Coordinates of C-alpha atoms and ligand atoms in Angstrom, one line a residue:
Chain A
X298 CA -12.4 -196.6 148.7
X299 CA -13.0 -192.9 149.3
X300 CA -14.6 -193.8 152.5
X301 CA -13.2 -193.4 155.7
X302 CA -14.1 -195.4 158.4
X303 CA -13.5 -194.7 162.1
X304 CA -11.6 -197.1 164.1
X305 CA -10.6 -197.5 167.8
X306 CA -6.5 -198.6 168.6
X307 CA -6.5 -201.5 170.3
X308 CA -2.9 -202.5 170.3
X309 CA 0.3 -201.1 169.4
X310 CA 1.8 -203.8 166.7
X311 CA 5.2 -202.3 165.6
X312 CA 5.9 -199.3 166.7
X313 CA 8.9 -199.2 164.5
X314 CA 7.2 -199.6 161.5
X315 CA 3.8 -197.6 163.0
X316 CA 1.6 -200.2 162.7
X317 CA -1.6 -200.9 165.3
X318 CA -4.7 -203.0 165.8
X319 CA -7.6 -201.0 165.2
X320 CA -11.2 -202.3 165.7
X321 CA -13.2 -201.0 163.0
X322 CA -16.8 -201.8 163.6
X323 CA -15.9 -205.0 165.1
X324 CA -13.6 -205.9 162.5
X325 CA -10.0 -205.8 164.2
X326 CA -6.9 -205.3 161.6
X327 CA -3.3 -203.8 161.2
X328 CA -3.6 -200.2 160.2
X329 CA -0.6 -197.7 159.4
X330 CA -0.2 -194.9 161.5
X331 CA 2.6 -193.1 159.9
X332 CA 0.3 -190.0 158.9
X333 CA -1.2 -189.4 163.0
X334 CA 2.4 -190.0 164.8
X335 CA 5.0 -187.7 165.2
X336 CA 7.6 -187.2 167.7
X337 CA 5.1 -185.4 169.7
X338 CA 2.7 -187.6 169.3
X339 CA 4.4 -191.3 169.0
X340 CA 2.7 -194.3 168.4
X341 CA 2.6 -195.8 171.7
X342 CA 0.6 -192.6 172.9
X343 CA -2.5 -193.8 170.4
X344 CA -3.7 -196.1 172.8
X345 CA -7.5 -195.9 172.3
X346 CA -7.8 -193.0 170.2
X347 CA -9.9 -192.9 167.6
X348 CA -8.9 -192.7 164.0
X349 CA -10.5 -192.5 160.7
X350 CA -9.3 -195.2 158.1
X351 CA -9.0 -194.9 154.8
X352 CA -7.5 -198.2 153.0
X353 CA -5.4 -199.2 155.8
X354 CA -4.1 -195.9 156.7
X355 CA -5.2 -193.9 159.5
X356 CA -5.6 -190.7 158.1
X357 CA -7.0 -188.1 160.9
X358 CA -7.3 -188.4 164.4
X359 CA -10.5 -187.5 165.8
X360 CA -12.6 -187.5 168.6
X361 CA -15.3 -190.0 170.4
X362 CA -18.2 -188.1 169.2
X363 CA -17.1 -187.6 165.4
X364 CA -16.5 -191.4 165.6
X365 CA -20.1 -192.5 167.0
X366 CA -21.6 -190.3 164.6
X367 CA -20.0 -191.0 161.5
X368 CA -20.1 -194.6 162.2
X369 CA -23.8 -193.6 162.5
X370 CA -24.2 -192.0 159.4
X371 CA -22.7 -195.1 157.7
X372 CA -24.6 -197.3 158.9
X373 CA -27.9 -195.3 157.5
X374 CA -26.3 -195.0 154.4
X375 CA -25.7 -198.6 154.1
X376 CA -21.9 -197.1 153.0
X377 CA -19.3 -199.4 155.3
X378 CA -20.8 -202.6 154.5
X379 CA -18.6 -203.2 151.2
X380 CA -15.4 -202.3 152.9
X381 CA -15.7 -204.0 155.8
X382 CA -16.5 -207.2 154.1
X383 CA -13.3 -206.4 152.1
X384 CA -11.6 -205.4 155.0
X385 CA -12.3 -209.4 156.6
X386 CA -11.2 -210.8 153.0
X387 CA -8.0 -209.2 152.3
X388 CA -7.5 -209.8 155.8
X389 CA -7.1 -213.7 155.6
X390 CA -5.5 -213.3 152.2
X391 CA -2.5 -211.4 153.7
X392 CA -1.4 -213.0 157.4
X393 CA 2.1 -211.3 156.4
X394 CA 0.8 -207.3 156.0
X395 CA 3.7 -205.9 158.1
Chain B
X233 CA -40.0 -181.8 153.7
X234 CA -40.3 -185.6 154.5
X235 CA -36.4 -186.1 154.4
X236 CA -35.6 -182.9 156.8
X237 CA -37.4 -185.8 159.3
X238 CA -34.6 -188.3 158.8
X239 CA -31.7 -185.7 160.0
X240 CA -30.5 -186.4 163.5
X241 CA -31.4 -182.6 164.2
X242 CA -34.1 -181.3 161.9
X243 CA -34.3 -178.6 164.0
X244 CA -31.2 -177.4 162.8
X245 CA -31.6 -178.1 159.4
X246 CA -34.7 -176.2 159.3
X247 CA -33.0 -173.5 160.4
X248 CA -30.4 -173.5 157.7
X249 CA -32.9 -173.6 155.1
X250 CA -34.9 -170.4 156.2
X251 CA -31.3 -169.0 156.4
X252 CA -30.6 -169.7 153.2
X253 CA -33.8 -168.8 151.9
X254 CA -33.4 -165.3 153.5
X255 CA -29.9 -164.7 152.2
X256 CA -30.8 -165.5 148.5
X257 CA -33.0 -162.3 147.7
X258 CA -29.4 -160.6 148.4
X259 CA -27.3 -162.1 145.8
X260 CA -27.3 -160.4 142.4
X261 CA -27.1 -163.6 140.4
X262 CA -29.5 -165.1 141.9
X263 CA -32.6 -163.0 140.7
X264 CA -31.4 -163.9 137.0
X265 CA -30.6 -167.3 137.5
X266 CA -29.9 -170.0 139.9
X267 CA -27.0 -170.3 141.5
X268 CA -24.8 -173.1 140.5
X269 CA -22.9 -174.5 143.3
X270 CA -20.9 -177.7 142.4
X271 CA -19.7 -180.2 144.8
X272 CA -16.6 -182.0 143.8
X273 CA -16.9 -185.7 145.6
X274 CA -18.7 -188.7 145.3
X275 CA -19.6 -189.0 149.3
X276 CA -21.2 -186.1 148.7
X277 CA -23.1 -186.6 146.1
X278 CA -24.3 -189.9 147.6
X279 CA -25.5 -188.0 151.3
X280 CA -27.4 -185.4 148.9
X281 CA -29.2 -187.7 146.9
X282 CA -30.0 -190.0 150.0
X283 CA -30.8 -187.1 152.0
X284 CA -32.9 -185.4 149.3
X285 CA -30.8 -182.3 149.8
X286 CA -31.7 -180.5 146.6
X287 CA -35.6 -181.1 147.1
X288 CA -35.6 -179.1 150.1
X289 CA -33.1 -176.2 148.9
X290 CA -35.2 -173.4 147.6
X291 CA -35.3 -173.5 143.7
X292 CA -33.1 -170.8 143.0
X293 CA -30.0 -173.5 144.1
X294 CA -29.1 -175.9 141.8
X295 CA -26.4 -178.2 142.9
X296 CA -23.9 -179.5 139.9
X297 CA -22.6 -182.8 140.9
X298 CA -18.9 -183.0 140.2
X299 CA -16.6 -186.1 138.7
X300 CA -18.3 -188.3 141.5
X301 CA -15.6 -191.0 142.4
X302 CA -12.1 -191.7 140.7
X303 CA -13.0 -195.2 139.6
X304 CA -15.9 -193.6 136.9
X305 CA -13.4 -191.2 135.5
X306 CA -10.5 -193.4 134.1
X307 CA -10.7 -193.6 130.4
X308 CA -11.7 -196.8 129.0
X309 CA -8.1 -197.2 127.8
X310 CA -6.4 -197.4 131.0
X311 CA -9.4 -200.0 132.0
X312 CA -7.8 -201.9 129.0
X313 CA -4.0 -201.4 130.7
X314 CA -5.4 -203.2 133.6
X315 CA -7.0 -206.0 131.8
X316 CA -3.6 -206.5 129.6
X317 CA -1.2 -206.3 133.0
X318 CA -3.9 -209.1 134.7
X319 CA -4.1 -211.2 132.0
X320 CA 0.2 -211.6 131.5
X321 CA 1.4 -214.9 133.1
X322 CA 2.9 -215.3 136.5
X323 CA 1.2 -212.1 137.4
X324 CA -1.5 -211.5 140.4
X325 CA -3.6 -208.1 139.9
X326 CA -4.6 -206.7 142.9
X327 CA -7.3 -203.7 143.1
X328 CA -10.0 -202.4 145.4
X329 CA -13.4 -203.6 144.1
X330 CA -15.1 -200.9 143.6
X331 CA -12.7 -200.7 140.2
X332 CA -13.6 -204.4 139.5
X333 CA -17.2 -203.5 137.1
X334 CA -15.7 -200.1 135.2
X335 CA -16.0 -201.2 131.2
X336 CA -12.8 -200.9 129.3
X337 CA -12.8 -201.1 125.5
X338 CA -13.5 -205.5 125.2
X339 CA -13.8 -206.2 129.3
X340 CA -13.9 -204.9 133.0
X341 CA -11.6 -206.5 135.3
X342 CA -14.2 -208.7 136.6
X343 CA -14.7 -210.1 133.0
X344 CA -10.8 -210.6 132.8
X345 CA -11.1 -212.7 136.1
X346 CA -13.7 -214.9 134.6
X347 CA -11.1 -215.3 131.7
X348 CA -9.1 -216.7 133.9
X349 CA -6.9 -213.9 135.2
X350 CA -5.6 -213.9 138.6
X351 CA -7.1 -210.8 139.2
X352 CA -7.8 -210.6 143.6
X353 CA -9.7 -207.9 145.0
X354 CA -8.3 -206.3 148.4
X355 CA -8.7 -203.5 150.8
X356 CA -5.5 -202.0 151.2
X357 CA -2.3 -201.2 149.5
X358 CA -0.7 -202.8 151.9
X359 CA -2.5 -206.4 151.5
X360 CA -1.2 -206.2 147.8
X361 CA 2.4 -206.1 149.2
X362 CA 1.6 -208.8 151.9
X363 CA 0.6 -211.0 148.8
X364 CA 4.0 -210.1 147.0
X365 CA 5.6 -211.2 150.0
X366 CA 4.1 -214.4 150.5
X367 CA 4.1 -215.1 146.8
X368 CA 8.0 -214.6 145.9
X369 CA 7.4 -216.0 142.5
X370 CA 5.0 -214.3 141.2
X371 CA 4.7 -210.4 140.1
X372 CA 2.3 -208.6 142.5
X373 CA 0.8 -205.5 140.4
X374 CA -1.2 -203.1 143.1
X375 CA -3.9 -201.3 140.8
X376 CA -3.5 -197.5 142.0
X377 CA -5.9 -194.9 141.9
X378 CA -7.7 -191.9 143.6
X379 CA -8.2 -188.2 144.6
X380 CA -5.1 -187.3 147.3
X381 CA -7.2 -189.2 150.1
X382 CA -5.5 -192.7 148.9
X383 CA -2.5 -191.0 147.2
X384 CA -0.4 -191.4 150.8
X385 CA -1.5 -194.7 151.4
X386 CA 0.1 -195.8 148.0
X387 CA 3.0 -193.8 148.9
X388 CA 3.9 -195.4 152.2
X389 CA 3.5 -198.5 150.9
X390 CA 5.6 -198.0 147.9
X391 CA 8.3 -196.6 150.7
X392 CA 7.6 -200.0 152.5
X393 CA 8.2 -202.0 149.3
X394 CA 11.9 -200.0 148.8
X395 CA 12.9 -200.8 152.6
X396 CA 12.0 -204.3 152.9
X397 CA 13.3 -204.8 149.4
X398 CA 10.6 -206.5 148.1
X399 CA 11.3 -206.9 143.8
X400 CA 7.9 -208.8 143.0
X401 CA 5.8 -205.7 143.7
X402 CA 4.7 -202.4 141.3
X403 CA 1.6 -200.5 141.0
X404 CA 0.1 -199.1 137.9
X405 CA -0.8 -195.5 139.4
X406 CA -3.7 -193.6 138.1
X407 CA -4.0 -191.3 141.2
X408 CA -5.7 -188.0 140.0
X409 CA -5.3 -184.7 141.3
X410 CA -8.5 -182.6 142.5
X411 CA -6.9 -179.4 142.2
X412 CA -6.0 -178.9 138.4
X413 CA -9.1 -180.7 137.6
X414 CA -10.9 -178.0 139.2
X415 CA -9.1 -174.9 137.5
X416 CA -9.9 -177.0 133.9
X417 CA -13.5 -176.6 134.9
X418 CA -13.3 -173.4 136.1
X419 CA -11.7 -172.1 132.6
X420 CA -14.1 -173.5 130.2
X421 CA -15.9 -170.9 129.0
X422 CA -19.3 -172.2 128.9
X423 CA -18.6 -172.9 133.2
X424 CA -21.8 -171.3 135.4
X425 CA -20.3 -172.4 138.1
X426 CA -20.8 -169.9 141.6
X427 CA -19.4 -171.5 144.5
X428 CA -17.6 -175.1 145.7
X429 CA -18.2 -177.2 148.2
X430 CA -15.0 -178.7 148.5
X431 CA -14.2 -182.1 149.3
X432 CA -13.8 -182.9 153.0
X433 CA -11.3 -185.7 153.2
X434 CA -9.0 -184.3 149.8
X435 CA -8.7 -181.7 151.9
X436 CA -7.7 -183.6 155.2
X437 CA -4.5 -184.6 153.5
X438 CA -4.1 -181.7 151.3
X439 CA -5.2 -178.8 153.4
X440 CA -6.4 -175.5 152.8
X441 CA -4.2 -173.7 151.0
X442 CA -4.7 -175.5 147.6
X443 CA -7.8 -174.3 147.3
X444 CA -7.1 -170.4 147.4
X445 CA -6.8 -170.0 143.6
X446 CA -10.3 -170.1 143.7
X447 CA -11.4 -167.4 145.3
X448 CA -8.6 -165.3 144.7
X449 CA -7.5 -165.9 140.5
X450 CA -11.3 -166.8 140.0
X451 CA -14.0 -164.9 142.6
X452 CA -15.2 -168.2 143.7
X453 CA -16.5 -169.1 147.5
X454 CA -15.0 -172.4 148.2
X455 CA -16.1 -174.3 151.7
X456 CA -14.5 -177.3 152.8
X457 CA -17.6 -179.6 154.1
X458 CA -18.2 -182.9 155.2
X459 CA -20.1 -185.8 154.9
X460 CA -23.0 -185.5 157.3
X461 CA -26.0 -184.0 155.7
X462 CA -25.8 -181.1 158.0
X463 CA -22.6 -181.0 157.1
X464 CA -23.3 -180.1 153.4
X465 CA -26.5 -178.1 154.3
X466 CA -23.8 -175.6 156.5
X467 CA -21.6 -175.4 153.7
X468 CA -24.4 -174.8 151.3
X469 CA -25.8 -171.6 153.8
X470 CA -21.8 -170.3 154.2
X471 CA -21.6 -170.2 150.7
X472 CA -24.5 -168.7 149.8
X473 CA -23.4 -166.5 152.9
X474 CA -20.1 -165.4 151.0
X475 CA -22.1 -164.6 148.1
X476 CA -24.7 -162.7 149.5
X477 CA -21.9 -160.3 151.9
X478 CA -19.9 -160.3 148.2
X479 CA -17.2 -162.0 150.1
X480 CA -15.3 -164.6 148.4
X481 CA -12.8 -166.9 150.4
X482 CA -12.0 -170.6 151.3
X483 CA -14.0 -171.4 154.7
X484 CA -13.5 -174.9 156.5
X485 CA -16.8 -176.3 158.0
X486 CA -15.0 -179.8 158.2
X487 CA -12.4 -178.4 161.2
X488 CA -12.8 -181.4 163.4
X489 CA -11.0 -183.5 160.5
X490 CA -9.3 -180.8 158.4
X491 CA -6.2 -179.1 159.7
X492 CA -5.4 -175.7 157.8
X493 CA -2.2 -177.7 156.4
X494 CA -3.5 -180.4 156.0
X495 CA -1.5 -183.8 156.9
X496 CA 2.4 -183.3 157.2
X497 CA 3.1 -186.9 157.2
X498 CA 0.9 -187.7 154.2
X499 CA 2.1 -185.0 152.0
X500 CA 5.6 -185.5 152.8
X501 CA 5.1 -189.5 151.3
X502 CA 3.3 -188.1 148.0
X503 CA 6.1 -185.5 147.2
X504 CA 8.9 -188.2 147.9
X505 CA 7.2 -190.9 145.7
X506 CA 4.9 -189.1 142.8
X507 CA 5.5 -186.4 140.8
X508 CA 2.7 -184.7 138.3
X509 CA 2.8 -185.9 134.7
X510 CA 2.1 -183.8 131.9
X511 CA -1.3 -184.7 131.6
X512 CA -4.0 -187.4 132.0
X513 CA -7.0 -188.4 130.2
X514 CA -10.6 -188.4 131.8
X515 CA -14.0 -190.6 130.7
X516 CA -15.9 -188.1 130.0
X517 CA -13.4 -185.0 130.6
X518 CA -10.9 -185.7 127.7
X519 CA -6.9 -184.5 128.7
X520 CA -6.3 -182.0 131.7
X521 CA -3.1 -180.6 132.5
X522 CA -1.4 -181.7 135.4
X523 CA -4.3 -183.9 136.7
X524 CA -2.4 -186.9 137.5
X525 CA 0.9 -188.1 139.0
X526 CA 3.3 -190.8 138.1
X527 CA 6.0 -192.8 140.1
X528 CA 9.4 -190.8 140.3
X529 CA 12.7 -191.8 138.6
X530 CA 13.8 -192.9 142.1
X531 CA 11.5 -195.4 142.8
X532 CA 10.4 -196.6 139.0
X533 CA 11.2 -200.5 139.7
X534 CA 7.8 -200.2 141.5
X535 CA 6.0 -198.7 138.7
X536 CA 4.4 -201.4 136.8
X537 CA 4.3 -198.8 133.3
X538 CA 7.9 -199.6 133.3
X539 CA 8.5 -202.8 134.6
X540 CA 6.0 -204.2 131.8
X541 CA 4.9 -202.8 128.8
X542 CA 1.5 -201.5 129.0
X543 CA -0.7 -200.9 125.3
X544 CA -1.0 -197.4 126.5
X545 CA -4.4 -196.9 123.9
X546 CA -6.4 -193.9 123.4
X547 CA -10.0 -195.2 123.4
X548 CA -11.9 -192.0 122.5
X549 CA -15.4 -191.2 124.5
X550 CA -18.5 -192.1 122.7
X551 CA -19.4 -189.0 120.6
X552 CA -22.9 -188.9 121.9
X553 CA -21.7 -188.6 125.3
X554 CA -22.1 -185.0 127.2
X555 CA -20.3 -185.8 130.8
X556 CA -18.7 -182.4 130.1
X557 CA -21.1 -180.4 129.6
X558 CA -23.1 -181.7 132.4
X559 CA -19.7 -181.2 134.8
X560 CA -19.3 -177.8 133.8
X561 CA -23.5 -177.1 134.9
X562 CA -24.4 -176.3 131.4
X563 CA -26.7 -178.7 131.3
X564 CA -28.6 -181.2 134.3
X565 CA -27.7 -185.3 134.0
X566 CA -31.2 -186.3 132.8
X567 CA -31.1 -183.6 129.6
X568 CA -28.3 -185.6 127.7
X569 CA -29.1 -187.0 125.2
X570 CA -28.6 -190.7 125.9
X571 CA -29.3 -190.8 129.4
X572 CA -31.7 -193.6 130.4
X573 CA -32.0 -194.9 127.0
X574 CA -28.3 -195.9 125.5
X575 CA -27.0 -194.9 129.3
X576 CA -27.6 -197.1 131.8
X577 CA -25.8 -197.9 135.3
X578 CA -26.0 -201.6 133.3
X579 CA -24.2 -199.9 129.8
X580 CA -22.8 -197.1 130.8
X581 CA -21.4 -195.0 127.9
X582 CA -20.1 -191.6 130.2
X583 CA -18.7 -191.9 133.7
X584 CA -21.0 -190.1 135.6
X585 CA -23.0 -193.6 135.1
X586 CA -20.6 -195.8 136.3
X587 CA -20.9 -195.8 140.1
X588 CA -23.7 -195.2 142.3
X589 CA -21.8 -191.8 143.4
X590 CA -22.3 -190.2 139.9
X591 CA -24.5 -187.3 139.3
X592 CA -26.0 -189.5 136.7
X593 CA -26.5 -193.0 138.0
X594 CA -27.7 -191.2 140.9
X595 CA -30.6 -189.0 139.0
X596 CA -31.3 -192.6 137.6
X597 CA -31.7 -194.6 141.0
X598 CA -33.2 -191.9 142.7
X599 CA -34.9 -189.4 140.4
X600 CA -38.5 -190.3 139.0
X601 CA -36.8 -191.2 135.6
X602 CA -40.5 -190.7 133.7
X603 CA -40.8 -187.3 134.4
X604 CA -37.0 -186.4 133.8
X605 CA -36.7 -188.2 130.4
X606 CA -40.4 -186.1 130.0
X607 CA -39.1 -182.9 130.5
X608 CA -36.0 -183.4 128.7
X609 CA -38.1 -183.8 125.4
X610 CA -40.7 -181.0 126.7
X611 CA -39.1 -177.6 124.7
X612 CA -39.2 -175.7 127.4
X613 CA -37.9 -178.0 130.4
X614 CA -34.4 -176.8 130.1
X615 CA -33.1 -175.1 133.2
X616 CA -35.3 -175.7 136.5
X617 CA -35.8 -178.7 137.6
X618 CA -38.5 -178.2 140.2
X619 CA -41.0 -175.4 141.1
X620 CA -38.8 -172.4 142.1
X621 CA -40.0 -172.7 146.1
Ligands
LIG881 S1 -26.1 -189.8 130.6 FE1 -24.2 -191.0 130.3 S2 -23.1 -190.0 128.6 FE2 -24.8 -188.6 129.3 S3 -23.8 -187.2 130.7 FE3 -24.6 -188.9 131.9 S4 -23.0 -190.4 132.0 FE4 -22.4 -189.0 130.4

């Protein structure tokens, strides 16, 4: 729950509402953007940045490098494996997360 | 130094040790006792305990493991909130499953589901609210809780729930705050506490400033660090660092994530939706001022405390049970009392047992439990726990 994840944006959703289409090791669902946009930086501009996810929510923008090796480091530690299998769950239970 | 091997650069790491190593013989403390750093979150806990971190830090380091994850530190009576809210009819209980095994007073959540609760595990706030959607009829109660990393996610969605007008949809919060929980340890007066190595992603959202009370009101280093075992290991060498050039300030190794003020966005959300309550109650920790935050006035149709009646109980912690003490560094996980014998990761009885990220369950998984529980009954096995190298 703690963990963060990192995630690539792979579509722009709603950009009313913030919401993309991040692939998260190679599990693709609607994430919030609302805390990485800002008029400076809108949502259409996130285009295949790289985010870290926490619960849905991106929560820090970050770069390539951070990404590959955090998603490293999680794989070692065995960590992701619980959230992404929740991640693939709760993502059938809700076709309507908006 | 088999697990220096496993780093991605144990050249570095190396490094950082001798560094360490060559500060300590300059710190004032440290020729009396060793120092007592504490790290505050679970991820941390978890890389230093895979990583063997403490092995290969000289012995005059002792790392105190802090409240590990939010899920072990709610009071078994709140457990039993979230078993009565699940178990009323017409509702569907939604929680992330690492809060599905925690023991309240009669029965975790996973027992309630086996009762026949509708109790559904998902990943994000937002699921919870999907399900409300799609399930007009029924009462959608989103199970709330965390440090400030989750505390915007809940936010936003309660935000989302107000706009789209959903009525079916509450959460129970039990969001904690790190900050206050800190300053309680910090003024007990049996605390040995030298330094922090704060956490990496509280801070992301919060930033830096939170933390300065530390080091100024206190004379405590604080270093925000992440979650890569080099990570720790550089916060570990700039506290020691501080301590050894008598400095004493709040350092961010974790820059690449966390921005000096944190995230705008998310703390905007928080301060719109929470506010802090009085006080809240922690296994292990008993009441803290100010540690939690409850739902404002404005948006209380979406808190589930007063959209249903909750039994609110006060399920004291086992007497024999010394989370506390072993919080505070006063004494290591293995020397309580019931640890290993009436205090298992199967029965837990404190909540540094409960999950895999507390300092206890983790000296039990990984340490050689033998030997500890040996040299807990062993008169003179009291402060080091390995040779001083
Ligand atoms: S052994 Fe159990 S009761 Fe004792 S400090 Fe650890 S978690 Fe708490």
């Amino acid at each position: 729950m703690c963990l963060g994840i990192p995630g690539q944006v792979v579509e722009i959703i709603d950009a009313g509402n913030k919401l993309a289409k991040v692939d998260i090791a190679g599990v693709r669902r609607q994430v919030n953007m609302a805390c990485v946009v800002d008029e400076a930086h809108p949502v259409e501009d996130c285009m295949g940045e790289w985010v870290l996810v926490h619960v849905g929510f991106a929560m820090s923008r970050i770069d390539a490098e951070e990404a590959r090796k955090t998603l490293a480091l999680l794989a070692e530690l065995g960590e992701a494996q619980a959230e992404l299998d929740a991640m693939r769950e709760s993502g059938k239970t809700s076709q309507t997360t908006r | 130094m088999k697990y220096v091997d496993e780093f991605r650069d144990p050249a570095i790491a190396r490094q950082l040790i001798r560094e360490i190593r060559e500060s300590l013989p300059r710190i004032d403390v440290a020729r009396q006792r060793p120092l007592q750093l504490m790290e505050f979150c679970g991820g941390h806990t978890h890389t230093i305990f895979r990583y063997g971190i403490e092995q290969m830090l000289p012995g005059a380091i002792e790392l105190v493991h802090g409240p590990g994850c939010p899920v072990c530190v709610l009071p078994m009576g709140r457990v039993d909130d979230c078993v009565a809210l699940a178990e009323r009819p017409g509702v569907i209980f939604t929680t992330f499953g690492d809060a599905m095994r925690v023991p309240g007073s009669k029965k975790s959540l996973l027992q309630a589901r086996a009762d026949g609760a509708d109790v559904r595990m998902v990943y994000s706030p937002m699921d919870a609210l999907g399900l409300a959607r799609d399930n007009p009829d029924r009462q959608v109660i989103f199970f709330a809780l965390g440090f400030e990393t989750t505390m915007p996610s809940t936010a936003l969605t309660v935000l989302a729930a107000e706009r789209e007008d959903i009525e079916n949809f509450s959460i129970f919060c039990n969001h904690i705050t790190t900050v206050p929980t800190i300053k309680a340890i910090l003024d007990s007066p049996d605390m040995q506490l030298d330094g922090f190595v704060a956490p990496g992603h509280v801070s992301m959202v919060v930033g830096e400033r939170p933390f300065q009370f530390i080091a100024k009101d206190y004379g405590k280093p604080i270093v925000i660090s992440g979650f890569e075992p080099l990570d720790i290991l550089q916060g570990v060498w700039m506290l020691v660092k501080q301590l050894a050039d008598k400095r004493c300030e709040v350092e961010n190794q974790y820059a690449r994530v966390v921005r000096p003020a944190g995230n705008s966005a998310g703390l905007d959300a928080i301060h719109r939706v929470y506010e802090l309550r009085e006080f809240f109650e922690w296994r292990g920790l008993g009441s803290i001022d100010h540690s939690g935050v409850r739902i404002r006035d404005a948006y209380a149709r979406f808190d589930a405390e007063r959209k249903f009646s909750v039994p609110n109980l006060r399920i004291a912690d086992p007497r024999a049970c010394q989370c506390g003490e072993v919080l505070k560094g006063v004494i290591r996980p293995w020397q309580c009392k019931v640890f290993g014998g009436a205090c298992t990761p199967e029965t837990p009885m404190g909540a540094l047992m409960v999950s895999s990220e507390g300092a206890c369950a983790a000296y039990y998984n990984f340490g050689n439990l033998d030997e500890l529980l040996q040299r807990r009954d062993s008169p003179d096995g009291v402060r080091f726990d390995r040779g001083s190298t």
